[in-house]
Amino acid sequence: MAKAIVYLNQFFGQIGGEEVADHEPEIRNEKVGAAMLYDQLLDGEVTHTIICGDNFMGSNEEQAVDRILGFLKDKEFDIFFAGPAFQAGRYGIACGAIGKAVKEEFDVSVISSMNEENPGVKMYKKDIYIFPGGKSAAKMRDDVTKMVEFGNKILSGEKLLPAEQEGFFKRGIRHQYFLEDETPAYERAIDMLLKKINGEDFVSELPIPEIDTVEIADPIKDLSKATIALVTSGGIVPIDNPDKIQSASATRWGKYYIADVDKLKNRREESFKTIHAGYDPKAADADPNRVVPVDAMRKYEQEGKIGSLYEYFYSTVGTGTSQDEAARMGKEITQELIENNIQAVIETST
Amino acid sequence: MKLELGNFYVKDIEFGSETAFNDGILTINKEEALEVVYKDEHITEADLKIVKPGDMVRLVPVKEAIEPRYRKGGGPVFPGVTGSLLQAGDGRTLALKDMSVLVVGKHWGGYQDGLIDMGGEGAKYTYFSKLKNVVLVADTDEEFEKQEQQKKNHALRWAGMRLSEYLGKTLKDQEPEEVESYQLDPVTKRSDEVNSLPNVVMVMQPQSQMEDPGYNDLNYGWDTNPMLPTFMHPNEVLDGAMISGSFMPCSSKWSTYDFQNFPLIKRLYQEHGETINFLGVIMSNLNVVMEQKERAAQFVAQLAKSLGTDAALVAEEGYGNSDADYIACLVALEDAGVKTVGVSNEAPGRDGGSQPLVTLDPKANALVSTGNVSELIKLPPMDTVIGELESLARDGLAGGWEDDEILGSSVKEDGSVIMENNSMFCGDQIAGWSTKTMKEF
């Protein structure tokens, strides 16, 4: 019989409300709360329930994920359910984070459900199956039913249909598909052409993602008076990575004080290193100035070519980082730079 | 210009004492047919086979497909290629329908060659499994390219054309069962009624990205690489002016058969005078250098504008680098006020997660998508293989590989295969037949 494990937060795991949102992750050898509903509907059995407080996951994601993956190491399971998270943002993000990790570590299908407004949808729809869900727990039965029906289909080995037919959020994963009605491309092309000519609605078979281009800024009038900041997606951080920036698919950034240094010291000197997993770190670890060129900027400062180098540099990791996350981090960093009256930024990538 | 295509439907093909077409049966004197093949001294070994839909036969490496035809009056079916130049698209040409001549390498394949399964689950991946086929399986002494991944396949492709003309000649003195008539009045001399309809052109981007001669599609025998976009009559395309080349992963290619039957053109003809005024074909190409791509797009847009075009269908024979030509052409047309629909395949990778075209532009907002070049396909062993199965793994076919740390070789010991759609013979059917699309999963 197929085995499933369910992830719930402190509330749906019947620990309590917001006051216990710091509840540390635990695994129980039983069906708790909503897990019972999954068990009823599933062509199989829910063997365990994992419960974790939303705040605990939110502020200690790496630790929480590691501990949960540890719980699962010796368990046999064929499918993993997380949520439904409705419109609860922290819960949605938690379901996505743990779901993604479970999928990567154990290569099983992971299914969740969230309301379309839940930020977890945008962050994780590419990584796991997320079904559009209700706004609140009133929709619990409907949402779980959708998730389990799809889970049953996966377990039975039945061929999965495109996202629009199965109902989960599109994941940006495109495969070729033989049309049931065998409409040839020449009919589809003519149909689309006539509709476009006549100003009628048509559906492109390859929707072009919206391209968000940024206009090039005006040049700086007097560089010798400008304060310039260094920003990198090359993952240069202090040796202990105090902001716990992820090595890939980053969601965090950090800023590091450099007003008192002429150049960044390297990893051997226990100062700066790179945590970027997308390139060979050898050169950056040997001389982090090659990614964040503090030494060159100091020289320009001395020469009077630039006014000054800003006292912090900003860092995150670019590899695998989604466009949405990159844009959010970029906006947050820009906000600080504007508040501190920075005129220009040199952005180094790798 | 008026083209009459006289159709003869082939019910069966068999070998016999005399090459003739009678009552739907094409009989072939094999010895005599092979003499035609051996007219080129570079052909060292050759044989003919007959395969039909449903046969449990796998053909690989397939190099070309051609519809056998006879040009009334006896001129070459492919002017400038199999004979001297003459105007194609005006007059009567007779065709053996529901069949093709397939050209298969006896041993050696290359990047551009493909695979056809006539039966079983692999049959759906190519159009040619639906046809009865005369298969020329042959080898050559073209030693210079035997070990090359890119092959011109000159001797084999030309042998295929000779053979198809030889078979087409059986129709010489016969009356066709059916005549398809294709006629367009000169662009400036059309009735008010037709002129009042939206003006539409078909923009074709045939494969022309090899700078060395011998690989690209030919236009009346002229290499399409050093060609600037030009205005052609659609009848010319349907009547042998264009032949397929020998470059590009196979699923993205247009065979010569595809040019002869180009479904997008035939469909535009159906609408002509009803919903659109079909102006004709702008024959563009695909390039390597950015400036060449931009120049071609600029020429297409200018021609379209000068012709008073309202809307255009654009089809690309290729993917990857040439997506830049495809998108540039669509954008140039949209910028010129021409409403466009594009037809091509995509390359989002085996996992389907990558960017589908090399370049994207929001102006390309109406695209028909005919397949994923990298889709992984597993097929069971077949009773018979024509050609050499090992070529799929050994010879650098675009969708085959010799070794992969997870998947192993494309060709398994039991004769089953694992391959990318890339090597399905003209599999993405960008000429318009494709019943495949792309969906999000």
Tab-separated table of N, CA, C and O in Angstrom, chain B residues 71-150:
chain	number	residue	atom	x	y	z
B	71	ARG	N	6.864	16.222	-64.541
B	71	ARG	CA	6.479	17.534	-65.056
B	71	ARG	C	5.999	17.372	-66.497
B	71	ARG	O	6.753	16.870	-67.343
B	72	LYS	N	4.774	17.742	-66.778
B	72	LYS	CA	4.223	17.654	-68.131
B	72	LYS	C	5.124	18.419	-69.092
B	72	LYS	O	5.522	19.557	-68.797
B	73	GLY	N	5.475	17.769	-70.163
B	73	GLY	CA	6.407	18.380	-71.100
B	73	GLY	C	7.813	17.854	-70.908
B	73	GLY	O	8.683	18.045	-71.748
B	74	GLY	N	8.020	17.197	-69.760
B	74	GLY	CA	9.275	16.479	-69.581
B	74	GLY	C	10.397	17.249	-68.928
B	74	GLY	O	11.507	16.738	-68.784
B	75	GLY	N	10.152	18.460	-68.502
B	75	GLY	CA	11.220	19.225	-67.838
B	75	GLY	C	11.562	18.632	-66.475
B	75	GLY	O	10.837	17.768	-65.962
B	76	PRO	N	12.672	19.086	-65.902
B	76	PRO	CA	13.077	18.552	-64.592
B	76	PRO	C	12.039	18.884	-63.510
B	76	PRO	O	11.482	19.989	-63.519
B	77	VAL	N	11.806	17.933	-62.614
B	77	VAL	CA	10.897	18.188	-61.488
B	77	VAL	C	11.499	19.247	-60.562
B	77	VAL	O	10.773	20.035	-59.963
B	78	PHE	N	12.832	19.258	-60.494
B	78	PHE	CA	13.520	20.242	-59.649
B	78	PHE	C	14.417	21.124	-60.531
B	78	PHE	O	15.611	20.834	-60.690
B	79	PRO	N	13.861	22.181	-61.106
B	79	PRO	CA	14.626	23.006	-62.036
B	79	PRO	C	15.868	23.596	-61.369
B	79	PRO	O	15.807	24.055	-60.226
B	80	GLY	N	16.954	23.577	-62.097
B	80	GLY	CA	18.203	24.096	-61.543
B	80	GLY	C	18.905	23.095	-60.658
B	80	GLY	O	20.007	23.349	-60.169
B	81	VAL	N	18.267	21.946	-60.419
B	81	VAL	CA	18.881	20.912	-59.566
B	81	VAL	C	19.016	19.601	-60.349
B	81	VAL	O	20.118	19.086	-60.516
B	82	THR	N	17.890	19.092	-60.839
B	82	THR	CA	17.958	17.833	-61.597
B	82	THR	C	17.943	18.103	-63.109
B	82	THR	O	17.895	17.161	-63.898
B	83	GLY	N	17.966	19.343	-63.489
B	83	GLY	CA	18.000	19.696	-64.901
B	83	GLY	C	18.178	21.191	-65.022
B	83	GLY	O	18.431	21.875	-64.012
B	84	SER	N	18.002	21.677	-66.237
B	84	SER	CA	18.247	23.109	-66.414
B	84	SER	C	17.119	23.931	-65.797
B	84	SER	O	16.074	23.410	-65.410
B	85	LEU	N	17.334	25.218	-65.716
B	85	LEU	CA	16.350	26.115	-65.115
B	85	LEU	C	15.117	26.247	-66.001
B	85	LEU	O	15.223	26.316	-67.215
B	86	LEU	N	13.988	26.270	-65.374
B	86	LEU	CA	12.765	26.665	-66.067
B	86	LEU	C	11.824	27.189	-64.999
B	86	LEU	O	12.063	27.023	-63.801
B	87	GLN	N	10.773	27.845	-65.412
B	87	GLN	CA	9.843	28.439	-64.458
B	87	GLN	C	8.979	27.352	-63.819
B	87	GLN	O	8.196	26.704	-64.521
B	88	ALA	N	9.108	27.161	-62.527
B	88	ALA	CA	8.238	26.218	-61.827
B	88	ALA	C	6.950	26.932	-61.431
B	88	ALA	O	6.905	28.149	-61.336
B	89	GLY	N	5.889	26.145	-61.233
B	89	GLY	CA	4.658	26.712	-60.689
B	89	GLY	C	3.645	27.134	-61.721
B	89	GLY	O	2.594	27.662	-61.369
B	90	ASP	N	3.956	26.911	-62.996
B	90	ASP	CA	3.051	27.314	-64.070
B	90	ASP	C	2.930	26.133	-65.027
B	90	ASP	O	3.896	25.768	-65.678
B	91	GLY	N	1.758	25.508	-65.083
B	91	GLY	CA	1.599	24.330	-65.938
B	91	GLY	C	1.108	23.161	-65.127
B	91	GLY	O	0.540	23.344	-64.039
B	92	ARG	N	1.325	21.967	-65.651
B	92	ARG	CA	0.787	20.786	-64.982
B	92	ARG	C	1.913	19.842	-64.542
B	92	ARG	O	2.834	19.561	-65.308
B	93	THR	N	1.813	19.404	-63.310
B	93	THR	CA	2.764	18.425	-62.767
B	93	THR	C	1.951	17.278	-62.185
B	93	THR	O	0.934	17.504	-61.526
B	94	LEU	N	2.397	16.050	-62.485
B	94	LEU	CA	1.675	14.866	-62.022
B	94	LEU	C	2.391	14.273	-60.814
B	94	LEU	O	3.627	14.277	-60.758
B	95	ALA	N	1.626	13.779	-59.849
B	95	ALA	CA	2.240	13.321	-58.593
B	95	ALA	C	1.677	11.985	-58.142
B	95	ALA	O	0.471	11.743	-58.254
B	96	LEU	N	2.569	11.131	-57.638
B	96	LEU	CA	2.153	9.882	-56.984
B	96	LEU	C	1.876	10.214	-55.523
B	96	LEU	O	2.807	10.556	-54.768
B	97	LYS	N	0.600	10.146	-55.122
B	97	LYS	CA	0.214	10.577	-53.776
B	97	LYS	C	0.225	9.403	-52.793
B	97	LYS	O	0.198	8.236	-53.185
B	98	ASP	N	0.222	9.772	-51.519
B	98	ASP	CA	0.233	8.808	-50.406
B	98	ASP	C	1.509	7.982	-50.385
B	98	ASP	O	1.539	6.891	-49.817
B	99	MET	N	2.528	8.456	-51.060
B	99	MET	CA	3.806	7.747	-51.013
B	99	MET	C	4.965	8.736	-51.072
B	99	MET	O	4.776	9.909	-51.427
B	100	SER	N	6.138	8.251	-50.689
B	100	SER	CA	7.343	9.054	-50.895
B	100	SER	C	8.509	8.139	-51.195
B	100	SER	O	8.425	6.917	-51.008
B	101	VAL	N	9.561	8.740	-51.703
B	101	VAL	CA	10.850	8.057	-51.805
B	101	VAL	C	11.662	8.497	-50.592
B	101	VAL	O	11.861	9.698	-50.379
B	102	LEU	N	12.069	7.533	-49.779
B	102	LEU	CA	12.913	7.842	-48.627
B	102	LEU	C	14.344	7.430	-48.940
B	102	LEU	O	14.576	6.365	-49.504
B	103	VAL	N	15.279	8.283	-48.541
B	103	VAL	CA	16.690	7.968	-48.764
B	103	VAL	C	17.331	7.672	-47.414
B	103	VAL	O	17.283	8.500	-46.496
B	104	VAL	N	17.906	6.472	-47.311
B	104	VAL	CA	18.479	6.025	-46.041
B	104	VAL	C	19.934	5.612	-46.271
B	104	VAL	O	20.248	4.933	-47.264
B	105	GLY	N	20.808	6.033	-45.368
B	105	GLY	CA	22.208	5.605	-45.444
B	105	GLY	C	22.324	4.138	-45.049
B	105	GLY	O	21.732	3.714	-44.060
B	106	LYS	N	23.080	3.385	-45.830
B	106	LYS	CA	23.230	1.963	-45.513
B	106	LYS	C	24.027	1.789	-44.224
B	106	LYS	O	23.788	0.878	-43.439
B	107	HIS	N	24.997	2.703	-44.011
B	107	HIS	CA	25.801	2.626	-42.786
B	107	HIS	C	25.849	3.951	-42.032
B	107	HIS	O	25.624	3.995	-40.840
B	108	TRP	N	26.164	5.013	-42.764
B	108	TRP	CA	26.625	6.223	-42.094
B	108	TRP	C	25.545	7.292	-41.983
B	108	TRP	O	24.857	7.600	-42.940
B	109	GLY	N	25.479	7.854	-40.803
B	109	GLY	CA	24.534	8.942	-40.577
B	109	GLY	C	25.255	10.213	-40.169
B	109	GLY	O	26.484	10.276	-40.188
B	110	GLY	N	24.514	11.210	-39.800
B	110	GLY	CA	25.102	12.477	-39.364
B	110	GLY	C	24.102	13.282	-38.561
B	110	GLY	O	22.952	12.864	-38.360
B	111	TYR	N	24.575	14.429	-38.145
B	111	TYR	CA	23.823	15.369	-37.311
B	111	TYR	C	22.398	15.597	-37.814
B	111	TYR	O	21.441	15.657	-37.073
B	112	GLN	N	22.263	15.726	-39.129
B	112	GLN	CA	21.013	16.163	-39.767
B	112	GLN	C	20.078	15.012	-40.097
B	112	GLN	O	18.974	15.248	-40.576
B	113	ASP	N	20.526	13.765	-39.909
B	113	ASP	CA	19.717	12.621	-40.336
B	113	ASP	C	18.739	12.201	-39.244
B	113	ASP	O	18.920	12.523	-38.073
B	114	GLY	N	17.726	11.445	-39.641
B	114	GLY	CA	16.672	11.122	-38.681
B	114	GLY	C	16.250	9.672	-38.675
B	114	GLY	O	16.819	8.823	-39.369
B	115	LEU	N	15.240	9.416	-37.875
B	115	LEU	CA	14.724	8.059	-37.679
B	115	LEU	C	13.220	8.053	-37.973
B	115	LEU	O	12.515	9.017	-37.679
B	116	ILE	N	12.771	6.960	-38.590
B	116	ILE	CA	11.333	6.765	-38.828
B	116	ILE	C	10.962	5.364	-38.350
B	116	ILE	O	11.619	4.399	-38.722
B	117	ASP	N	9.941	5.261	-37.531
B	117	ASP	CA	9.321	3.964	-37.224
B	117	ASP	C	8.024	3.899	-38.020
B	117	ASP	O	7.179	4.792	-37.905
B	118	MET	N	7.875	2.848	-38.817
B	118	MET	CA	6.663	2.736	-39.647
B	118	MET	C	5.470	2.226	-38.845
B	118	MET	O	4.315	2.422	-39.224
B	119	GLY	N	5.751	1.523	-37.742
B	119	GLY	CA	4.665	0.987	-36.920
B	119	GLY	C	4.993	1.154	-35.447
B	119	GLY	O	6.051	1.663	-35.092
B	120	GLY	N	4.069	0.712	-34.590
B	120	GLY	CA	4.296	0.794	-33.152
B	120	GLY	C	4.175	2.211	-32.640
B	120	GLY	O	3.768	3.126	-33.353
B	121	GLU	N	4.568	2.380	-31.373
B	121	GLU	CA	4.343	3.683	-30.740
B	121	GLU	C	5.222	4.799	-31.301
B	121	GLU	O	4.925	5.977	-31.121
B	122	GLY	N	6.301	4.446	-31.988
B	122	GLY	CA	7.184	5.473	-32.559
B	122	GLY	C	6.625	6.087	-33.834
B	122	GLY	O	7.097	7.131	-34.290
B	123	ALA	N	5.605	5.455	-34.412
B	123	ALA	CA	5.105	5.907	-35.715
B	123	ALA	C	4.520	7.312	-35.648
B	123	ALA	O	4.594	8.081	-36.607
B	124	LYS	N	3.973	7.664	-34.480
B	124	LYS	CA	3.291	8.965	-34.385
B	124	LYS	C	4.256	10.155	-34.468
B	124	LYS	O	3.830	11.288	-34.649
B	125	TYR	N	5.544	9.889	-34.331
B	125	TYR	CA	6.489	11.002	-34.280
B	125	TYR	C	6.897	11.551	-35.647
B	125	TYR	O	7.601	12.547	-35.720
B	126	THR	N	6.539	10.838	-36.732
B	126	THR	CA	6.872	11.400	-38.047
B	126	THR	C	5.679	11.278	-38.984
B	126	THR	O	4.844	10.387	-38.843
B	127	TYR	N	5.644	12.167	-39.947
B	127	TYR	CA	4.564	12.147	-40.929
B	127	TYR	C	4.703	10.959	-41.873
B	127	TYR	O	3.718	10.431	-42.389
B	128	PHE	N	5.943	10.525	-42.098
B	128	PHE	CA	6.210	9.574	-43.176
B	128	PHE	C	5.802	8.134	-42.843
B	128	PHE	O	5.792	7.274	-43.719
B	129	SER	N	5.433	7.897	-41.575
B	129	SER	CA	4.904	6.579	-41.214
B	129	SER	C	3.488	6.403	-41.754
B	129	SER	O	2.945	5.301	-41.746
B	130	LYS	N	2.886	7.515	-42.202
B	130	LYS	CA	1.527	7.431	-42.743
B	130	LYS	C	1.548	7.120	-44.228
B	130	LYS	O	0.493	6.909	-44.838
B	131	LEU	N	2.723	7.180	-44.832
B	131	LEU	CA	2.828	7.000	-46.277
B	131	LEU	C	3.401	5.626	-46.608
B	131	LEU	O	4.105	5.022	-45.802
B	132	LYS	N	3.079	5.162	-47.834
B	132	LYS	CA	3.810	4.021	-48.378
B	132	LYS	C	5.118	4.585	-48.919
B	132	LYS	O	5.111	5.643	-49.556
B	133	ASN	N	6.196	3.892	-48.650
B	133	ASN	CA	7.480	4.461	-49.044
B	133	ASN	C	8.340	3.488	-49.828
B	133	ASN	O	8.444	2.307	-49.474
B	134	VAL	N	8.955	4.010	-50.878
B	134	VAL	CA	10.021	3.291	-51.552
B	134	VAL	C	11.312	3.760	-50.903
B	134	VAL	O	11.589	4.968	-50.888
B	135	VAL	N	12.040	2.834	-50.328
B	135	VAL	CA	13.228	3.212	-49.575
B	135	VAL	C	14.479	2.892	-50.385
B	135	VAL	O	14.721	1.736	-50.733
B	136	LEU	N	15.229	3.922	-50.662
B	136	LEU	CA	16.550	3.721	-51.266
B	136	LEU	C	17.547	3.661	-50.122
B	136	LEU	O	17.703	4.638	-49.382
B	137	VAL	N	18.166	2.503	-49.934
B	137	VAL	CA	19.175	2.387	-48.884
B	137	VAL	C	20.505	2.142	-49.583
B	137	VAL	O	20.660	1.199	-50.351
B	138	ALA	N	21.443	3.064	-49.343
B	138	ALA	CA	22.646	3.050	-50.176
B	138	ALA	C	23.853	3.590	-49.429
B	138	ALA	O	23.731	4.225	-48.380
B	139	ASP	N	25.025	3.321	-50.021
B	139	ASP	CA	26.280	3.837	-49.478
B	139	ASP	C	27.043	4.519	-50.611
B	139	ASP	O	26.744	4.298	-51.793
B	140	THR	N	28.016	5.329	-50.220
B	140	THR	CA	28.747	6.099	-51.235
B	140	THR	C	30.247	6.044	-50.937
B	140	THR	O	30.660	5.545	-49.889
B	141	ASP	N	31.010	6.592	-51.881
B	141	ASP	CA	32.462	6.675	-51.632
B	141	ASP	C	32.867	8.082	-51.212
B	141	ASP	O	34.003	8.495	-51.401
B	142	GLU	N	31.940	8.828	-50.638
B	142	GLU	CA	32.255	10.200	-50.194
B	142	GLU	C	33.062	10.133	-48.896
B	142	GLU	O	32.580	10.471	-47.811
B	143	GLU	N	34.323	9.648	-49.076
B	143	GLU	CA	35.171	9.359	-47.911
B	143	GLU	C	35.413	10.607	-47.054
B	143	GLU	O	35.553	10.509	-45.843
B	144	PHE	N	35.476	11.763	-47.709
B	144	PHE	CA	35.835	12.983	-46.965
B	144	PHE	C	34.871	13.277	-45.829
B	144	PHE	O	35.221	13.953	-44.868
B	145	GLU	N	33.640	12.779	-45.919
B	145	GLU	CA	32.673	13.122	-44.865
B	145	GLU	C	32.171	11.901	-44.096
B	145	GLU	O	31.296	12.024	-43.250
B	146	LYS	N	32.737	10.759	-44.402
B	146	LYS	CA	32.273	9.519	-43.753
B	146	LYS	C	32.305	9.636	-42.234
B	146	LYS	O	31.390	9.226	-41.550
B	147	GLN	N	33.392	10.204	-41.714
B	147	GLN	CA	33.533	10.320	-40.268
B	147	GLN	C	33.094	11.704	-39.755
B	147	GLN	O	33.285	12.016	-38.593
B	148	GLU	N	32.553	12.526	-40.653
B	148	GLU	CA	32.155	13.874	-40.231
B	148	GLU	C	30.741	13.850	-39.664
B	148	GLU	O	29.872	13.144	-40.170
B	149	GLN	N	30.553	14.671	-38.641
B	149	GLN	CA	29.205	14.762	-38.075
B	149	GLN	C	28.261	15.476	-39.059
B	149	GLN	O	27.111	15.111	-39.204
B	150	GLN	N	28.796	16.511	-39.734
B	150	GLN	CA	28.003	17.232	-40.736
B	150	GLN	C	28.250	16.602	-42.102
B	150	GLN	O	29.380	16.579	-42.571
